């Protein structure tokens, strides 16, 4: 079984910009490619897991999300960085588009996307890490049995305050994805 780092998209891999439907709105964080390269060099899978309720809300189409993800992978590849897999959840219980207007076991804070990735890629979740900027990312990672890292990019600083407010914790709080990956790699090797 392989280890993985699961990473959220908006606010973790790319700038948080609300609902993003086209690649022109995407700004990949400058440290993201290096984080992915370090994982690949160690044989660790990088798996993006993102809630895209914009589909259920009628803001983006499935095709737009998939096109954007293909462009994201191409942009990363131009920087010698790769995602082993991308999962997204288009559902939302209060969506307007009938076929997507329901809850889903894939929607974070539920761990469905991580569990599916584990089955698809033969991942050892107990030896894996979930990185994100929201409480729902941490909850999904914990529910899947992974270690969790909160990053201070995106909504992360607000989330850090929420952790204190609600008496919750992450296994790690890092400034960004690269720092989280670097600290985690040092830990698993040390
Ligand atoms: Mg996020």
mmCIF file of C-alpha atoms and ligand atoms in Angstrom:
data_model
loop_
_atom_site.group_PDB
_atom_site.id
_atom_site.type_symbol
_atom_site.label_atom_id
_atom_site.label_comp_id
_atom_site.label_asym_id
_atom_site.label_seq_id
_atom_site.Cartn_x
_atom_site.Cartn_y
_atom_site.Cartn_z
ATOM 1 C CA UNK A 1 0.000 0.000 0.000
ATOM 2 C CA UNK A 2 1.107 3.518 -0.731
ATOM 3 C CA UNK A 3 1.047 6.655 1.354
ATOM 4 C CA UNK A 4 -0.728 9.754 0.087
ATOM 5 C CA UNK A 5 -1.118 13.414 0.731
ATOM 6 C CA UNK A 6 -4.671 14.533 0.069
ATOM 7 C CA UNK A 7 -4.942 18.182 -0.713
ATOM 8 C CA UNK A 8 -7.804 20.578 -0.934
ATOM 9 C CA UNK A 9 -7.929 22.795 -4.040
ATOM 10 C CA UNK A 10 -9.157 26.325 -3.275
ATOM 11 C CA UNK A 11 -7.056 28.070 -0.638
ATOM 12 C CA UNK A 12 -4.581 25.171 -0.461
ATOM 13 C CA UNK A 13 -3.289 24.418 -3.987
ATOM 14 C CA UNK A 14 -4.628 27.580 -5.650
ATOM 15 C CA UNK A 15 -5.781 30.995 -4.411
ATOM 16 C CA UNK A 16 -9.249 31.095 -2.841
ATOM 17 C CA UNK A 17 -11.427 33.143 -5.233
ATOM 18 C CA UNK A 18 -14.957 32.030 -4.395
ATOM 19 C CA UNK A 19 -16.583 29.986 -7.153
ATOM 20 C CA UNK A 20 -14.062 29.409 -9.935
ATOM 21 C CA UNK A 21 -15.373 28.215 -13.292
ATOM 22 C CA UNK A 22 -12.565 29.011 -15.692
ATOM 23 C CA UNK A 23 -8.825 28.543 -15.645
ATOM 24 C CA UNK A 24 -8.374 32.302 -16.119
ATOM 25 C CA UNK A 25 -9.473 32.679 -12.495
ATOM 26 C CA UNK A 26 -6.912 30.128 -11.282
ATOM 27 C CA UNK A 27 -3.754 31.266 -9.566
ATOM 28 C CA UNK A 28 -1.636 28.309 -8.506
ATOM 29 C CA UNK A 29 0.268 29.078 -5.323
ATOM 30 C CA UNK A 30 3.964 29.599 -6.153
ATOM 31 C CA UNK A 31 5.052 26.888 -3.693
ATOM 32 C CA UNK A 32 2.557 24.248 -4.868
ATOM 33 C CA UNK A 33 4.644 22.640 -7.619
ATOM 34 C CA UNK A 34 7.607 22.197 -5.285
ATOM 35 C CA UNK A 35 5.372 20.483 -2.720
ATOM 36 C CA UNK A 36 4.088 18.059 -5.372
ATOM 37 C CA UNK A 37 7.599 17.398 -6.701
ATOM 38 C CA UNK A 38 8.819 16.505 -3.203
ATOM 39 C CA UNK A 39 5.986 14.015 -2.782
ATOM 40 C CA UNK A 40 6.592 12.360 -6.139
ATOM 41 C CA UNK A 41 10.320 12.096 -5.384
ATOM 42 C CA UNK A 42 9.402 10.032 -2.300
ATOM 43 C CA UNK A 43 6.873 7.851 -4.138
ATOM 44 C CA UNK A 44 3.958 9.383 -2.240
ATOM 45 C CA UNK A 45 0.695 9.919 -4.084
ATOM 46 C CA UNK A 46 -0.741 13.439 -4.327
ATOM 47 C CA UNK A 47 -4.529 13.394 -4.509
ATOM 48 C CA UNK A 48 -6.646 16.519 -4.844
ATOM 49 C CA UNK A 49 -10.065 16.346 -3.144
ATOM 50 C CA UNK A 50 -12.365 19.319 -3.658
ATOM 51 C CA UNK A 51 -15.982 20.219 -2.977
ATOM 52 C CA UNK A 52 -17.398 21.932 -6.059
ATOM 53 C CA UNK A 53 -20.908 22.853 -5.003
ATOM 54 C CA UNK A 54 -20.824 25.477 -7.766
ATOM 55 C CA UNK A 55 -22.112 22.646 -9.984
ATOM 56 C CA UNK A 56 -25.143 21.989 -7.771
ATOM 57 C CA UNK A 57 -25.707 25.731 -7.454
ATOM 58 C CA UNK A 58 -25.835 26.120 -11.255
ATOM 59 C CA UNK A 59 -22.768 28.379 -11.339
ATOM 60 C CA UNK A 60 -20.451 25.992 -13.233
ATOM 61 C CA UNK A 61 -21.128 22.951 -15.386
ATOM 62 C CA UNK A 62 -19.459 19.585 -14.829
ATOM 63 C CA UNK A 63 -17.669 20.105 -18.138
ATOM 64 C CA UNK A 64 -16.256 23.445 -16.951
ATOM 65 C CA UNK A 65 -14.950 21.850 -13.740
ATOM 66 C CA UNK A 66 -13.343 18.999 -15.665
ATOM 67 C CA UNK A 67 -11.827 21.314 -18.266
ATOM 68 C CA UNK A 68 -10.432 23.507 -15.500
ATOM 69 C CA UNK A 69 -8.921 20.458 -13.780
ATOM 70 C CA UNK A 70 -7.299 19.303 -17.029
ATOM 71 C CA UNK A 71 -5.799 22.776 -17.455
ATOM 72 C CA UNK A 72 -4.643 22.771 -13.841
ATOM 73 C CA UNK A 73 -2.850 19.452 -14.414
ATOM 74 C CA UNK A 74 -1.239 20.796 -17.602
ATOM 75 C CA UNK A 75 -0.031 23.937 -15.816
ATOM 76 C CA UNK A 76 1.449 21.848 -12.996
ATOM 77 C CA UNK A 77 3.058 19.436 -15.477
ATOM 78 C CA UNK A 78 4.789 22.402 -17.130
ATOM 79 C CA UNK A 79 6.435 22.839 -13.721
ATOM 80 C CA UNK A 80 7.260 19.094 -13.463
ATOM 81 C CA UNK A 81 4.544 18.631 -10.831
ATOM 82 C CA UNK A 82 1.812 16.006 -10.929
ATOM 83 C CA UNK A 83 -1.365 15.010 -9.164
ATOM 84 C CA UNK A 84 -1.927 11.238 -9.128
ATOM 85 C CA UNK A 85 -5.681 11.753 -9.041
ATOM 86 C CA UNK A 86 -8.311 14.464 -8.689
ATOM 87 C CA UNK A 87 -11.698 13.961 -7.063
ATOM 88 C CA UNK A 88 -14.437 16.549 -6.829
ATOM 89 C CA UNK A 89 -17.896 16.550 -5.306
ATOM 90 C CA UNK A 90 -20.485 18.446 -7.393
ATOM 91 C CA UNK A 91 -23.348 17.848 -4.932
ATOM 92 C CA UNK A 92 -24.927 20.159 -2.388
ATOM 93 C CA UNK A 93 -28.140 19.523 -0.438
ATOM 94 C CA UNK A 94 -29.432 23.044 -1.178
ATOM 95 C CA UNK A 95 -28.353 23.125 -4.823
ATOM 96 C CA UNK A 96 -30.580 24.391 -7.637
ATOM 97 C CA UNK A 97 -29.623 21.832 -10.289
ATOM 98 C CA UNK A 98 -31.929 18.922 -9.546
ATOM 99 C CA UNK A 99 -29.533 16.072 -10.349
ATOM 100 C CA UNK A 100 -26.887 17.501 -7.989
ATOM 101 C CA UNK A 101 -29.166 18.908 -5.264
ATOM 102 C CA UNK A 102 -28.517 16.287 -2.631
ATOM 103 C CA UNK A 103 -26.039 15.444 0.055
ATOM 104 C CA UNK A 104 -23.246 13.056 -0.829
ATOM 105 C CA UNK A 105 -20.819 10.862 1.078
ATOM 106 C CA UNK A 106 -18.171 12.527 -1.098
ATOM 107 C CA UNK A 107 -18.899 16.026 0.219
ATOM 108 C CA UNK A 108 -16.330 17.087 2.828
ATOM 109 C CA UNK A 109 -16.548 16.954 5.880
ATOM 110 C CA UNK A 110 -17.524 13.380 4.905
ATOM 111 C CA UNK A 111 -14.525 11.241 3.917
ATOM 112 C CA UNK A 112 -15.972 9.669 0.730
ATOM 113 C CA UNK A 113 -13.473 11.094 -1.748
ATOM 114 C CA UNK A 114 -10.559 9.933 0.406
ATOM 115 C CA UNK A 115 -12.068 6.464 0.810
ATOM 116 C CA UNK A 116 -12.657 6.183 -2.951
ATOM 117 C CA UNK A 117 -9.073 7.256 -3.652
ATOM 118 C CA UNK A 118 -7.828 4.702 -1.143
ATOM 119 C CA UNK A 119 -9.692 1.946 -2.986
ATOM 120 C CA UNK A 120 -8.653 3.192 -6.444
ATOM 121 C CA UNK A 121 -4.967 3.713 -5.651
ATOM 122 C CA UNK A 122 -4.415 1.168 -2.837
ATOM 123 C CA UNK A 123 -3.574 3.805 -0.240
ATOM 124 C CA UNK A 124 -2.822 3.308 3.443
ATOM 125 C CA UNK A 125 -4.966 6.041 4.983
ATOM 126 C CA UNK A 126 -3.393 5.637 8.419
ATOM 127 C CA UNK A 127 -0.044 6.595 6.862
ATOM 128 C CA UNK A 128 -1.483 9.492 4.859
ATOM 129 C CA UNK A 129 -2.060 13.208 5.399
ATOM 130 C CA UNK A 130 -4.975 15.529 4.561
ATOM 131 C CA UNK A 131 -4.039 19.179 3.986
ATOM 132 C CA UNK A 132 -6.622 21.958 3.792
ATOM 133 C CA UNK A 133 -7.687 25.411 4.883
ATOM 134 C CA UNK A 134 -11.141 24.675 6.346
ATOM 135 C CA UNK A 135 -12.605 22.692 9.226
ATOM 136 C CA UNK A 136 -14.358 20.463 6.672
ATOM 137 C CA UNK A 137 -10.959 19.413 5.281
ATOM 138 C CA UNK A 138 -9.680 18.496 8.725
ATOM 139 C CA UNK A 139 -12.883 16.624 9.558
ATOM 140 C CA UNK A 140 -12.755 14.630 6.309
ATOM 141 C CA UNK A 141 -9.130 13.699 6.924
ATOM 142 C CA UNK A 142 -9.804 12.670 10.505
ATOM 143 C CA UNK A 143 -12.876 10.635 9.511
ATOM 144 C CA UNK A 144 -10.746 8.790 6.940
ATOM 145 C CA UNK A 145 -8.150 7.968 9.580
ATOM 146 C CA UNK A 146 -5.469 10.286 8.193
ATOM 147 C CA UNK A 147 -3.243 12.806 9.898
ATOM 148 C CA UNK A 148 -4.450 16.353 9.331
ATOM 149 C CA UNK A 149 -2.702 19.627 8.522
ATOM 150 C CA UNK A 150 -4.273 23.061 8.501
ATOM 151 C CA UNK A 151 -2.607 25.611 6.232
ATOM 152 C CA UNK A 152 -2.761 29.371 6.855
ATOM 153 C CA UNK A 153 -3.414 30.165 3.175
ATOM 154 C CA UNK A 154 -6.950 30.702 1.838
ATOM 155 C CA UNK A 155 -9.365 30.673 4.795
ATOM 156 C CA UNK A 156 -6.752 29.065 7.036
ATOM 157 C CA UNK A 157 -6.205 31.950 9.453
ATOM 158 C CA UNK A 158 -9.945 32.193 10.096
ATOM 159 C CA UNK A 159 -10.031 28.409 10.547
ATOM 160 C CA UNK A 160 -7.149 28.587 13.022
ATOM 161 C CA UNK A 161 -9.297 30.878 15.180
ATOM 162 C CA UNK A 162 -12.256 28.503 14.804
ATOM 163 C CA UNK A 163 -10.131 25.624 16.071
ATOM 164 C CA UNK A 164 -9.486 27.583 19.259
ATOM 165 C CA UNK A 165 -13.112 28.676 19.531
ATOM 166 C CA UNK A 166 -14.515 25.142 19.220
ATOM 167 C CA UNK A 167 -11.748 23.358 21.105
ATOM 168 C CA UNK A 168 -10.735 21.381 17.995
ATOM 169 C CA UNK A 169 -7.260 20.595 16.771
ATOM 170 C CA UNK A 170 -5.239 19.655 13.732
ATOM 171 C CA UNK A 171 -2.217 17.375 13.901
ATOM 172 C CA UNK A 172 -0.233 20.208 12.340
ATOM 173 C CA UNK A 173 -0.674 23.881 11.522
ATOM 174 C CA UNK A 174 1.614 25.095 8.736
ATOM 175 C CA UNK A 175 1.998 28.337 6.816
ATOM 176 C CA UNK A 176 1.298 26.659 3.484
ATOM 177 C CA UNK A 177 1.166 23.386 1.547
ATOM 178 C CA UNK A 178 4.914 23.203 1.008
ATOM 179 C CA UNK A 179 5.652 23.664 4.693
ATOM 180 C CA UNK A 180 3.040 21.058 5.648
ATOM 181 C CA UNK A 181 4.486 18.530 3.187
ATOM 182 C CA UNK A 182 8.055 19.238 4.286
ATOM 183 C CA UNK A 183 7.287 18.844 8.011
ATOM 184 C CA UNK A 184 5.277 15.681 7.365
ATOM 185 C CA UNK A 185 8.010 14.128 5.208
ATOM 186 C CA UNK A 186 10.588 14.888 7.924
ATOM 187 C CA UNK A 187 8.301 13.171 10.464
ATOM 188 C CA UNK A 188 7.639 10.019 8.464
ATOM 189 C CA UNK A 189 11.310 9.625 7.646
ATOM 190 C CA UNK A 190 12.648 10.552 11.056
HETATM 191 MG MG1 LIG B 1 -10.243 25.283 0.664
#
